[in-house]
Amino acid sequence: MSSAADYAASIAADEPYLKVKHRGLLLMALMGVMTCQVLDATIQNVALSHMQTSLGASVDTISWVLTSFIIAGAISTPITGWLADRMGSRRLFLLSTFGFMVASALCGMATSLGQMVVFRAIQGVAGAFLLPISQTVIYDVTPPSEQGKMMGLWGVVVMVAPISGPFLGGFLTEEFSWRWVYYVNLPIGIPALAILWFLMPTRPAMQRKLDRFGYFSIAIGLGTLQLLLDRGQGRDWLDSREIIVELLVVVIAFWLFFTHTIFTSQPLFHPKLFKNANFIAGFFFMAVMGVTNIALGAALPGLFQNVFHYSVLQSGMLMAPRGLGVLSMMYFTNQLMKRVDFRYLICGGYLIAAYSMHSMTYWTLETDTTPMIIAGFIQGMGLGFVFMPMNLIAFSTLAPELRTDGSSLLALSRNLGGSFGISFMVTMFARMLQTNHAEIGQHVTASVVSGVDLPNTIDRLQGYGAAVMMMVDGEVNRQAMMIAYLDNFRAITWLLLMVAPLPFLLKKQAMEQPSRDMVME
């Protein structure tokens, strides 16, 4: 039976494309591996200062622990589909999981910055293949009627794990050592790898030619883009010769890739992916999800710790309601998708998330934890409405043969959205902090405290006067930081409001059932 006939038959009978034994156990193992991979994007952030001391690194060079992982993942992701076809998805996933676990152990044992950067790069390469293949396997082994529910579970891992990373990393660093932010992968990943060895199905390997020029051009473009976004603010963007050179490399590399893809007979990604309106819509919405989930998740711990002075553990607890909101919507959204037009769900989800972000613009330095918990939970509910329909829209009309390439592009879109979002928020925060500090500082005058001659009082304190002025400047800085965070919240609110109507550009009939016409010949 042909691939097209297999796919059509599985849809008609509501059966999975690939049948496996103990599907629930297989899915648990997949989720375990995915938890390790997604956690590692954020779990070590709070441990960098401890790593810096232990590895003898400087403030500037320790950032390569993060940068090497991101760049290695960006370079490797586009080749996922080709490797899965040549090696078989089972073999690639098992090798990647094994490599990720070995690299995690080596990161925990690293004794120098050079070793850490190399091991983190290996971890990034191995981890890049896990997200797309896990999503493909879930679609392959799940009946069409249950794919929404399974994508909800997968989405909880993808969205909650990065939020939980700083909390878990802080706990492990404080209670044990920074090395445990990497060792923690082993008790989860090793049992999961054993289960996958026995239960994971595979597709037959295919003789697929690699578009070497296309791959190397997009790999150079993506790697340089990630480097540009990571270092841009520190180098003052276009005032830096380094950033200008990196920008030129990015533009040239992407221009070569897109031009080559149009004219070559065997491009890196199948042309049908870019002709599928549903998939392109999912690609765009996933980028927005990266901004709202990854970028905001990276910014909020700084607000909680530096402005409100909560501990790492308390900050992690305040991030948790977003994950609970996503989880609470999983079953509800799955039921709604059977009765409600996906476009309304996605639009409604973005509007709910926008409302949550708007409520955050009213936070003050006196705000207690209750509004933070409520806003986070509501935001999670909104993202829960978006994530499941968005994934089903993107994959509903893709042939099984296109799923791995499609998953890798969606993962790439999410990561790029997160990188752009983080870069934008960091840049906007730094500039608004400087502006706000100057504006607030203008109002700190001799008459700021009623009935007190402040300059004379500070002069009389002698040596303590400088300390008093430092305290005043610290409070001015805290006020300026708070306003800068609120400006970021407003920007994300407007982004969500602008994106909310876009799902209605899709045609309803193209979203209801997978189409056999989209299956590869």
Short mmCIF file of C-alpha atoms in Angstrom, two decimals:
data_model
loop_
_atom_site.label_atom_id
_atom_site.label_comp_id
_atom_site.label_asym_id
_atom_site.label_seq_id
_atom_site.Cartn_x
_atom_site.Cartn_y
_atom_site.Cartn_z
CA MET A 1 0.00 0.00 0.00
CA SER A 2 1.35 3.43 -0.87
CA SER A 3 2.10 6.07 1.68
CA ALA A 4 -0.84 8.12 0.45
CA ALA A 5 -3.18 5.16 0.77
CA ASP A 6 -1.87 4.35 4.27
CA TYR A 7 -2.45 7.91 5.38
CA ALA A 8 -5.95 8.12 3.92
CA ALA A 9 -6.91 4.77 5.44
CA SER A 10 -5.64 5.72 8.89
CA ILE A 11 -7.65 8.95 8.80
CA ALA A 12 -10.83 7.20 7.69
CA ALA A 13 -10.53 4.54 10.41
CA ASP A 14 -9.37 7.03 13.08
CA GLU A 15 -6.26 4.93 13.62
CA PRO A 16 -2.68 6.07 14.21
CA TYR A 17 -0.37 6.19 11.21
CA LEU A 18 2.08 3.93 13.12
CA LYS A 19 0.73 1.34 15.56
CA VAL A 20 2.72 0.64 18.73
CA LYS A 21 2.34 -1.34 21.92
CA HIS A 22 2.01 0.49 25.23
CA ARG A 23 1.44 3.87 23.60
CA GLY A 24 0.91 5.59 26.95
CA LEU A 25 4.29 4.43 28.26
CA LEU A 26 5.96 5.51 25.02
CA LEU A 27 4.43 8.97 25.27
CA MET A 28 5.54 9.30 28.91
CA ALA A 29 9.12 8.52 27.86
CA LEU A 30 8.94 11.08 25.05
CA MET A 31 7.66 13.70 27.48
CA GLY A 32 10.49 12.89 29.89
CA VAL A 33 13.15 13.43 27.24
CA MET A 34 11.44 16.61 26.09
CA THR A 35 11.35 17.94 29.66
CA CYS A 36 15.12 17.55 29.91
CA GLN A 37 15.73 19.24 26.56
CA VAL A 38 13.44 22.23 27.08
CA LEU A 39 14.56 22.74 30.69
CA ASP A 40 18.16 23.10 29.59
CA ALA A 41 17.38 26.31 27.73
CA THR A 42 16.77 28.16 31.02
CA ILE A 43 17.72 26.01 34.01
CA GLN A 44 21.34 27.19 34.19
CA ASN A 45 20.56 30.92 33.94
CA VAL A 46 20.45 31.46 37.70
CA ALA A 47 23.63 29.41 38.20
CA LEU A 48 25.89 31.43 35.87
CA SER A 49 27.50 33.42 38.70
CA HIS A 50 28.44 30.18 40.49
CA MET A 51 29.79 28.73 37.23
CA GLN A 52 31.81 31.89 36.63
CA THR A 53 33.65 31.49 39.93
CA SER A 54 34.13 27.74 39.59
CA LEU A 55 35.34 27.82 35.96
CA GLY A 56 37.48 30.94 36.28
CA ALA A 57 35.48 32.88 33.69
CA SER A 58 34.75 36.60 33.36
CA VAL A 59 31.36 38.29 33.23
CA ASP A 60 31.60 38.57 29.44
CA THR A 61 32.90 35.07 28.65
CA ILE A 62 30.50 33.13 30.91
CA SER A 63 27.65 34.09 28.55
CA TRP A 64 29.10 31.65 26.02
CA VAL A 65 27.65 28.86 28.16
CA LEU A 66 24.26 30.04 26.89
CA THR A 67 25.32 31.25 23.45
CA SER A 68 27.06 28.02 22.40
CA PHE A 69 23.92 25.99 23.19
CA ILE A 70 21.63 28.35 21.26
CA ILE A 71 23.84 28.66 18.17
CA ALA A 72 24.52 24.91 17.97
CA GLY A 73 20.79 24.20 18.15
CA ALA A 74 19.94 26.80 15.51
CA ILE A 75 22.53 25.40 13.08
CA SER A 76 21.41 21.79 13.57
CA THR A 77 17.61 22.15 13.48
CA PRO A 78 17.21 22.64 9.67
CA ILE A 79 18.89 19.30 8.92
CA THR A 80 16.52 17.29 11.15
CA GLY A 81 14.23 16.13 8.32
CA TRP A 82 17.10 14.96 6.10
CA LEU A 83 18.81 13.06 8.93
CA ALA A 84 15.52 11.44 9.98
CA ASP A 85 14.94 10.24 6.41
CA ARG A 86 18.48 8.93 5.96
CA MET A 87 18.91 7.32 9.38
CA GLY A 88 15.30 6.63 10.34
CA SER A 89 13.51 8.69 12.98
CA ARG A 90 13.95 6.01 15.66
CA ARG A 91 17.72 5.74 15.28
CA LEU A 92 18.18 9.51 15.16
CA PHE A 93 16.04 10.11 18.25
CA LEU A 94 17.77 7.39 20.28
CA LEU A 95 21.23 8.61 19.28
CA SER A 96 20.26 12.21 20.03
CA THR A 97 18.86 11.27 23.44
CA PHE A 98 22.01 9.29 24.28
CA GLY A 99 24.22 12.16 23.10
CA PHE A 100 22.19 14.67 25.10
CA MET A 101 22.55 12.61 28.29
CA VAL A 102 26.31 12.15 27.79
CA ALA A 103 26.75 15.87 27.11
CA SER A 104 24.73 16.68 30.24
CA ALA A 105 27.02 14.53 32.35
CA LEU A 106 30.11 16.11 30.77
CA CYS A 107 28.75 19.63 31.44
CA GLY A 108 28.35 18.71 35.10
CA MET A 109 31.96 17.47 35.23
CA ALA A 110 33.50 20.41 33.31
CA THR A 111 36.50 22.05 34.98
CA SER A 112 37.14 24.94 32.56
CA LEU A 113 35.14 27.37 30.48
CA GLY A 114 36.48 25.87 27.26
CA GLN A 115 35.23 22.41 28.21
CA MET A 116 31.85 23.80 29.21
CA VAL A 117 31.37 25.67 25.93
CA VAL A 118 32.26 22.54 23.88
CA PHE A 119 29.99 20.27 25.92
CA ARG A 120 27.13 22.76 25.77
CA ALA A 121 27.51 22.93 21.99
CA ILE A 122 27.28 19.13 21.79
CA GLN A 123 24.21 19.29 24.01
CA GLY A 124 22.68 21.91 21.70
CA VAL A 125 23.29 19.78 18.59
CA ALA A 126 21.80 16.64 20.16
CA GLY A 127 18.86 18.54 21.66
CA ALA A 128 17.98 20.23 18.37
CA PHE A 129 16.63 16.95 16.93
CA LEU A 130 14.55 15.96 19.96
CA LEU A 131 11.77 18.55 19.75
CA PRO A 132 10.81 18.06 16.06
CA ILE A 133 11.01 14.25 16.13
CA SER A 134 9.05 13.96 19.38
CA GLN A 135 6.24 16.01 17.87
CA THR A 136 6.30 13.90 14.71
CA VAL A 137 6.18 10.65 16.69
CA ILE A 138 3.23 11.87 18.76
CA TYR A 139 1.26 12.60 15.58
CA ASP A 140 2.29 9.26 14.05
CA VAL A 141 1.25 7.05 16.99
CA THR A 142 -1.92 8.93 18.00
CA PRO A 143 -5.35 8.52 16.33
CA PRO A 144 -6.57 11.75 14.66
CA SER A 145 -9.37 12.13 17.21
CA GLU A 146 -6.86 12.20 20.10
CA GLN A 147 -4.15 14.34 18.53
CA GLY A 148 -5.48 17.54 20.06
CA LYS A 149 -5.28 16.09 23.57
CA MET A 150 -1.77 14.73 23.01
CA MET A 151 -0.60 18.04 21.57
CA GLY A 152 -1.99 19.68 24.69
CA LEU A 153 0.19 17.46 26.88
CA TRP A 154 3.18 18.08 24.65
CA GLY A 155 2.46 21.80 24.76
CA VAL A 156 2.40 21.78 28.57
CA VAL A 157 5.95 20.40 28.56
CA VAL A 158 7.16 22.85 25.90
CA MET A 159 5.69 25.90 27.62
CA VAL A 160 5.93 24.99 31.31
CA ALA A 161 9.47 23.57 31.38
CA PRO A 162 11.20 26.86 30.39
CA ILE A 163 9.17 28.69 33.03
CA SER A 164 10.16 26.13 35.68
CA GLY A 165 13.84 26.19 34.71
CA PRO A 166 14.96 29.19 36.81
CA PHE A 167 13.10 27.90 39.88
CA LEU A 168 14.51 24.38 39.61
CA GLY A 169 17.97 25.69 38.76
CA GLY A 170 17.95 27.99 41.78
CA PHE A 171 16.85 25.20 44.09
CA LEU A 172 19.50 22.75 42.84
CA THR A 173 22.24 25.39 42.99
CA GLU A 174 21.37 26.48 46.52
CA GLU A 175 20.79 23.01 47.96
CA PHE A 176 23.47 21.04 46.09
CA SER A 177 25.72 22.57 43.41
CA TRP A 178 25.48 24.28 40.03
CA ARG A 179 26.61 20.99 38.50
CA TRP A 180 23.25 19.47 39.36
CA VAL A 181 21.46 21.69 36.86
CA TYR A 182 22.97 19.28 34.32
CA TYR A 183 23.06 16.07 36.36
CA VAL A 184 19.30 16.35 36.94
CA ASN A 185 18.76 15.22 33.33
CA LEU A 186 20.22 11.78 34.01
CA PRO A 187 17.62 10.24 36.40
CA ILE A 188 14.89 11.37 33.98
CA GLY A 189 16.56 10.71 30.65
CA ILE A 190 18.20 7.33 31.24
CA PRO A 191 14.97 5.44 32.14
CA ALA A 192 13.18 7.25 29.31
CA LEU A 193 15.90 6.15 26.86
CA ALA A 194 15.49 2.52 27.97
CA ILE A 195 11.73 2.66 27.36
CA LEU A 196 12.18 4.30 23.96
CA TRP A 197 14.67 1.60 22.95
CA PHE A 198 11.98 -1.06 23.31
CA LEU A 199 8.85 0.83 22.23
CA MET A 200 9.71 3.60 19.78
CA PRO A 201 8.57 2.90 16.20
CA THR A 202 10.35 4.10 13.10
CA ARG A 203 9.72 5.02 9.53
CA PRO A 204 11.82 3.32 6.89
CA ALA A 205 15.00 5.17 5.94
CA MET A 206 14.90 6.98 2.60
CA GLN A 207 17.64 7.86 0.13
CA ARG A 208 17.22 11.60 0.24
CA LYS A 209 19.86 13.87 -1.21
CA LEU A 210 21.10 16.67 1.03
CA ASP A 211 20.92 20.17 -0.38
CA ARG A 212 24.40 21.08 0.87
CA PHE A 213 24.41 24.65 -0.42
CA GLY A 214 20.97 25.33 1.01
CA TYR A 215 21.88 23.83 4.38
CA PHE A 216 25.20 25.63 4.79
CA SER A 217 23.73 28.98 3.75
CA ILE A 218 20.82 28.78 6.21
CA ALA A 219 23.08 27.35 8.95
CA ILE A 220 25.49 30.27 8.59
CA GLY A 221 22.58 32.71 8.52
CA LEU A 222 20.87 31.27 11.59
CA GLY A 223 24.06 30.89 13.61
CA THR A 224 25.14 34.45 12.86
CA LEU A 225 21.63 35.78 13.55
CA GLN A 226 21.59 34.15 16.98
CA LEU A 227 25.03 35.60 17.71
CA LEU A 228 23.85 39.05 16.59
CA LEU A 229 20.74 38.93 18.76
CA ASP A 230 22.69 37.69 21.76
CA ARG A 231 25.46 40.31 21.55
CA GLY A 232 23.62 43.23 19.96
CA GLN A 233 22.66 45.18 23.08
CA GLY A 234 26.05 44.67 24.72
CA ARG A 235 27.77 46.01 21.59
CA ASP A 236 25.27 48.89 21.12
CA TRP A 237 23.86 47.44 17.90
CA LEU A 238 24.78 49.32 14.71
CA ASP A 239 27.33 51.46 16.51
CA SER A 240 29.48 48.32 16.60
CA ARG A 241 31.50 47.14 13.61
CA GLU A 242 31.03 43.54 14.78
CA ILE A 243 27.24 43.81 14.66
CA ILE A 244 27.31 45.46 11.22
CA VAL A 245 29.44 42.61 9.84
CA GLU A 246 27.16 40.01 11.41
CA LEU A 247 24.09 41.72 9.95
CA LEU A 248 25.64 41.68 6.47
CA VAL A 249 26.44 37.97 6.82
CA VAL A 250 22.84 37.25 7.89
CA VAL A 251 21.33 39.18 4.96
CA ILE A 252 23.65 37.59 2.39
CA ALA A 253 23.21 34.06 3.79
CA PHE A 254 19.41 34.22 3.84
CA TRP A 255 19.29 35.83 0.39
CA LEU A 256 21.43 32.98 -0.98
CA PHE A 257 19.26 30.39 0.76
CA PHE A 258 15.92 31.71 -0.51
CA THR A 259 17.23 32.30 -4.04
CA HIS A 260 18.77 28.85 -4.17
CA THR A 261 15.60 27.21 -2.78
CA ILE A 262 13.46 28.75 -5.53
CA PHE A 263 15.58 27.46 -8.40
CA THR A 264 17.02 24.15 -7.17
CA SER A 265 15.27 20.89 -8.00
CA GLN A 266 15.90 19.31 -4.57
CA PRO A 267 15.75 22.01 -1.88
CA LEU A 268 16.51 21.45 1.80
CA PHE A 269 12.80 21.75 2.69
CA HIS A 270 10.05 20.34 0.49
CA PRO A 271 8.30 23.10 -1.52
CA LYS A 272 4.86 21.84 -0.43
CA LEU A 273 5.57 23.13 3.06
CA PHE A 274 5.73 26.70 1.81
CA LYS A 275 2.64 26.31 -0.37
CA ASN A 276 0.53 25.15 2.58
CA ALA A 277 -1.32 28.17 3.97
CA ASN A 278 -2.15 26.37 7.23
CA PHE A 279 1.47 25.48 7.88
CA ILE A 280 2.70 29.00 7.10
CA ALA A 281 0.08 30.37 9.50
CA GLY A 282 1.25 27.92 12.19
CA PHE A 283 4.86 28.97 11.54
CA PHE A 284 3.96 32.63 12.14
CA PHE A 285 1.82 31.95 15.20
CA MET A 286 4.59 29.79 16.69
CA ALA A 287 7.00 32.74 16.38
CA VAL A 288 4.53 34.90 18.32
CA MET A 289 4.28 32.11 20.90
CA GLY A 290 8.06 32.26 21.26
CA VAL A 291 7.86 35.98 22.07
CA THR A 292 5.04 35.64 24.58
CA ASN A 293 6.32 32.48 26.29
CA ILE A 294 10.12 32.32 25.98
CA ALA A 295 10.90 36.03 26.01
CA LEU A 296 8.43 36.92 28.74
CA GLY A 297 9.52 33.88 30.73
CA ALA A 298 13.10 35.15 30.57
CA ALA A 299 12.13 38.69 31.65
CA LEU A 300 9.80 38.05 34.59
CA PRO A 301 12.33 36.42 36.96
CA GLY A 302 14.42 39.60 36.71
CA LEU A 303 11.41 41.69 37.67
CA PHE A 304 10.52 39.51 40.64
CA GLN A 305 14.10 39.29 41.94
CA ASN A 306 15.58 42.72 41.15
CA VAL A 307 12.55 44.96 41.65
CA PHE A 308 10.34 43.10 44.15
CA HIS A 309 13.32 41.39 45.85
CA TYR A 310 11.81 37.92 45.89
CA SER A 311 14.17 34.96 46.19
CA VAL A 312 14.87 32.58 43.31
CA LEU A 313 12.48 30.02 44.77
CA GLN A 314 9.74 32.61 45.33
CA SER A 315 10.19 33.87 41.76
CA GLY A 316 9.83 30.34 40.45
CA MET A 317 6.62 29.90 42.43
CA LEU A 318 5.24 33.12 40.91
CA MET A 319 6.01 31.77 37.43
CA ALA A 320 4.19 28.50 38.10
CA PRO A 321 0.59 29.82 37.61
CA ARG A 322 1.28 30.33 33.89
CA GLY A 323 1.94 26.61 33.57
CA LEU A 324 -1.12 25.77 35.66
CA GLY A 325 -3.21 27.96 33.36
CA VAL A 326 -2.02 26.04 30.31
CA LEU A 327 -2.67 22.72 32.03
CA SER A 328 -6.18 23.76 33.12
CA MET A 329 -7.12 24.52 29.50
CA MET A 330 -5.84 21.26 28.04
CA TYR A 331 -9.02 19.17 28.37
CA PHE A 332 -11.36 22.13 27.94
CA THR A 333 -9.72 23.26 24.71
CA ASN A 334 -9.68 19.72 23.33
CA GLN A 335 -13.45 19.54 23.80
CA LEU A 336 -14.02 22.99 22.32
CA MET A 337 -12.03 22.11 19.20
CA LYS A 338 -14.68 19.53 18.33
CA ARG A 339 -17.41 22.18 18.32
CA VAL A 340 -15.84 25.61 17.75
CA ASP A 341 -14.04 27.05 14.73
CA PHE A 342 -10.30 26.99 15.44
CA ARG A 343 -10.01 30.59 14.33
CA TYR A 344 -12.24 31.76 17.17
CA LEU A 345 -10.23 29.75 19.70
CA ILE A 346 -6.90 31.21 18.57
CA CYS A 347 -8.26 34.74 18.40
CA GLY A 348 -9.89 34.36 21.82
CA GLY A 349 -6.67 32.94 23.28
CA TYR A 350 -4.63 35.89 22.08
CA LEU A 351 -7.23 38.33 23.45
CA ILE A 352 -7.18 36.60 26.85
CA ALA A 353 -3.37 36.73 26.91
CA ALA A 354 -3.49 40.40 25.86
CA TYR A 355 -5.90 41.16 28.72
CA SER A 356 -3.51 39.49 31.14
CA MET A 357 -0.57 41.51 29.81
CA HIS A 358 -2.62 44.71 30.01
CA SER A 359 -3.43 44.01 33.66
CA MET A 360 0.31 43.70 34.32
CA THR A 361 0.87 47.27 33.09
CA TYR A 362 -0.90 48.45 36.27
CA TRP A 363 1.56 46.77 38.62
CA THR A 364 3.35 49.04 41.08
CA LEU A 365 6.14 48.58 43.60
CA GLU A 366 3.44 48.00 46.22
CA THR A 367 1.71 45.22 44.25
CA ASP A 368 1.50 41.99 46.23
CA THR A 369 1.64 38.45 44.85
CA THR A 370 -2.11 38.00 44.30
CA PRO A 371 -2.35 40.07 41.07
CA MET A 372 0.84 38.38 39.83
CA ILE A 373 -0.62 34.92 40.36
CA ILE A 374 -3.94 35.85 38.74
CA ALA A 375 -2.29 37.50 35.73
CA GLY A 376 0.01 34.53 35.20
CA PHE A 377 -2.84 32.02 35.41
CA ILE A 378 -5.03 33.98 32.97
CA GLN A 379 -2.11 34.33 30.58
CA GLY A 380 -1.54 30.57 30.70
CA MET A 381 -5.21 30.00 29.92
CA GLY A 382 -4.94 32.23 26.86
CA LEU A 383 -1.83 30.46 25.59
CA GLY A 384 -3.57 27.13 26.20
CA PHE A 385 -6.38 28.20 23.87
CA VAL A 386 -3.82 29.06 21.19
CA PHE A 387 -1.27 26.26 21.31
CA MET A 388 -3.37 23.18 20.57
CA PRO A 389 -5.44 24.59 17.66
CA MET A 390 -2.32 26.25 16.26
CA ASN A 391 -0.44 22.95 16.07
CA LEU A 392 -3.39 21.09 14.59
CA ILE A 393 -3.84 23.79 11.96
CA ALA A 394 -0.17 23.59 11.02
CA PHE A 395 -0.18 19.78 10.70
CA SER A 396 -3.76 19.03 9.64
CA THR A 397 -2.98 19.06 5.92
CA LEU A 398 0.64 17.87 6.02
CA ALA A 399 1.47 14.40 4.75
CA PRO A 400 3.30 12.17 7.24
CA GLU A 401 6.41 12.45 5.06
CA LEU A 402 6.44 16.22 5.64
CA ARG A 403 5.90 16.14 9.39
CA THR A 404 9.54 15.99 10.50
CA ASP A 405 10.56 18.87 8.25
CA GLY A 406 7.47 20.76 9.39
CA SER A 407 8.22 20.10 13.06
CA SER A 408 11.80 21.28 12.66
CA LEU A 409 10.64 24.52 11.03
CA LEU A 410 8.08 25.14 13.78
CA ALA A 411 10.74 24.53 16.44
CA LEU A 412 13.03 26.92 14.60
CA SER A 413 10.24 29.51 14.41
CA ARG A 414 9.56 29.24 18.13
CA ASN A 415 13.24 29.61 19.01
CA LEU A 416 13.73 32.56 16.66
CA GLY A 417 10.63 34.24 18.04
CA GLY A 418 12.00 33.79 21.54
CA SER A 419 15.42 35.14 20.52
CA PHE A 420 13.93 38.19 18.81
CA GLY A 421 11.61 38.75 21.76
CA ILE A 422 14.40 38.52 24.34
CA SER A 423 16.63 40.82 22.29
CA PHE A 424 13.83 43.37 21.88
CA MET A 425 12.89 43.30 25.56
CA VAL A 426 16.50 43.57 26.73
CA THR A 427 17.19 46.47 24.38
CA MET A 428 13.97 48.30 25.24
CA PHE A 429 14.52 47.68 28.95
CA ALA A 430 18.09 49.02 28.88
CA ARG A 431 17.16 52.17 26.99
CA MET A 432 14.01 52.90 28.97
CA LEU A 433 15.88 52.28 32.22
CA GLN A 434 18.39 54.98 31.31
CA THR A 435 15.67 57.40 30.22
CA ASN A 436 13.48 56.75 33.25
CA HIS A 437 16.42 57.08 35.65
CA ALA A 438 17.27 60.50 34.21
CA GLU A 439 13.67 61.70 34.37
CA ILE A 440 13.08 60.51 37.93
CA GLY A 441 16.46 61.81 39.05
CA GLN A 442 15.48 65.33 38.00
CA HIS A 443 12.82 65.33 40.70
CA VAL A 444 15.17 64.27 43.50
CA THR A 445 15.96 67.78 44.76
CA ALA A 446 16.80 69.40 48.06
CA SER A 447 13.09 69.82 48.78
CA VAL A 448 12.09 66.22 47.99
CA VAL A 449 11.58 65.46 51.70
CA SER A 450 9.20 67.97 53.27
CA GLY A 451 10.61 69.80 56.29
CA VAL A 452 14.11 68.30 55.96
CA ASP A 453 17.20 70.09 54.65
CA LEU A 454 18.43 67.02 52.77
CA PRO A 455 21.80 68.37 51.51
CA ASN A 456 22.72 69.74 54.94
CA THR A 457 21.67 66.48 56.63
CA ILE A 458 23.80 64.40 54.28
CA ASP A 459 26.79 66.70 54.78
CA ARG A 460 26.53 66.30 58.55
CA LEU A 461 26.50 62.52 58.21
CA GLN A 462 30.02 62.80 56.79
CA GLY A 463 31.11 59.32 55.63
CA TYR A 464 27.56 58.01 55.85
CA GLY A 465 26.33 60.70 53.48
CA ALA A 466 27.67 58.85 50.43
CA ALA A 467 25.89 55.71 51.62
CA VAL A 468 22.64 57.66 51.93
CA MET A 469 23.03 58.97 48.39
CA MET A 470 23.68 55.43 47.15
CA MET A 471 20.44 54.33 48.81
CA VAL A 472 18.58 57.19 47.14
CA ASP A 473 20.08 56.29 43.75
CA GLY A 474 19.18 52.64 44.32
CA GLU A 475 15.55 53.55 44.90
CA VAL A 476 15.53 55.80 41.82
CA ASN A 477 16.96 52.89 39.82
CA ARG A 478 14.33 50.53 41.20
CA GLN A 479 11.56 52.92 40.18
CA ALA A 480 13.10 53.28 36.72
CA MET A 481 13.34 49.49 36.32
CA MET A 482 9.70 49.07 37.23
CA ILE A 483 8.60 51.57 34.59
CA ALA A 484 10.85 49.91 31.99
CA TYR A 485 9.22 46.53 32.67
CA LEU A 486 5.76 48.10 32.33
CA ASP A 487 6.79 49.50 28.93
CA ASN A 488 7.71 45.99 27.82
CA PHE A 489 4.36 44.68 29.00
CA ARG A 490 2.58 47.35 26.95
CA ALA A 491 4.56 46.40 23.85
CA ILE A 492 3.62 42.71 24.19
CA THR A 493 -0.02 43.67 24.79
CA TRP A 494 -0.11 45.56 21.48
CA LEU A 495 1.60 42.69 19.69
CA LEU A 496 -1.03 40.23 20.91
CA LEU A 497 -3.88 42.58 19.97
CA MET A 498 -2.48 43.00 16.45
CA VAL A 499 -2.06 39.24 15.97
CA ALA A 500 -5.49 38.27 17.36
CA PRO A 501 -7.54 38.93 14.15
CA LEU A 502 -5.05 37.22 11.81
CA PRO A 503 -6.45 33.66 12.16
CA PHE A 504 -9.53 34.82 10.25
CA LEU A 505 -7.39 35.19 7.12
CA LEU A 506 -7.48 31.37 6.91
CA LYS A 507 -10.35 29.62 5.21
CA LYS A 508 -12.56 27.60 7.51
CA GLN A 509 -12.97 24.61 5.22
CA ALA A 510 -9.22 24.20 4.91
CA MET A 511 -8.94 23.68 8.66
CA GLU A 512 -11.55 21.05 9.41
CA GLN A 513 -10.13 17.77 8.12
CA PRO A 514 -6.77 16.61 6.79
CA SER A 515 -6.81 16.56 3.02
CA ARG A 516 -5.64 13.59 1.02
CA ASP A 517 -4.70 15.98 -1.77
CA MET A 518 -1.84 17.28 0.37
CA VAL A 519 -0.22 13.85 0.66
CA MET A 520 3.05 13.55 -1.21
CA GLU A 521 2.96 11.59 -4.42
#
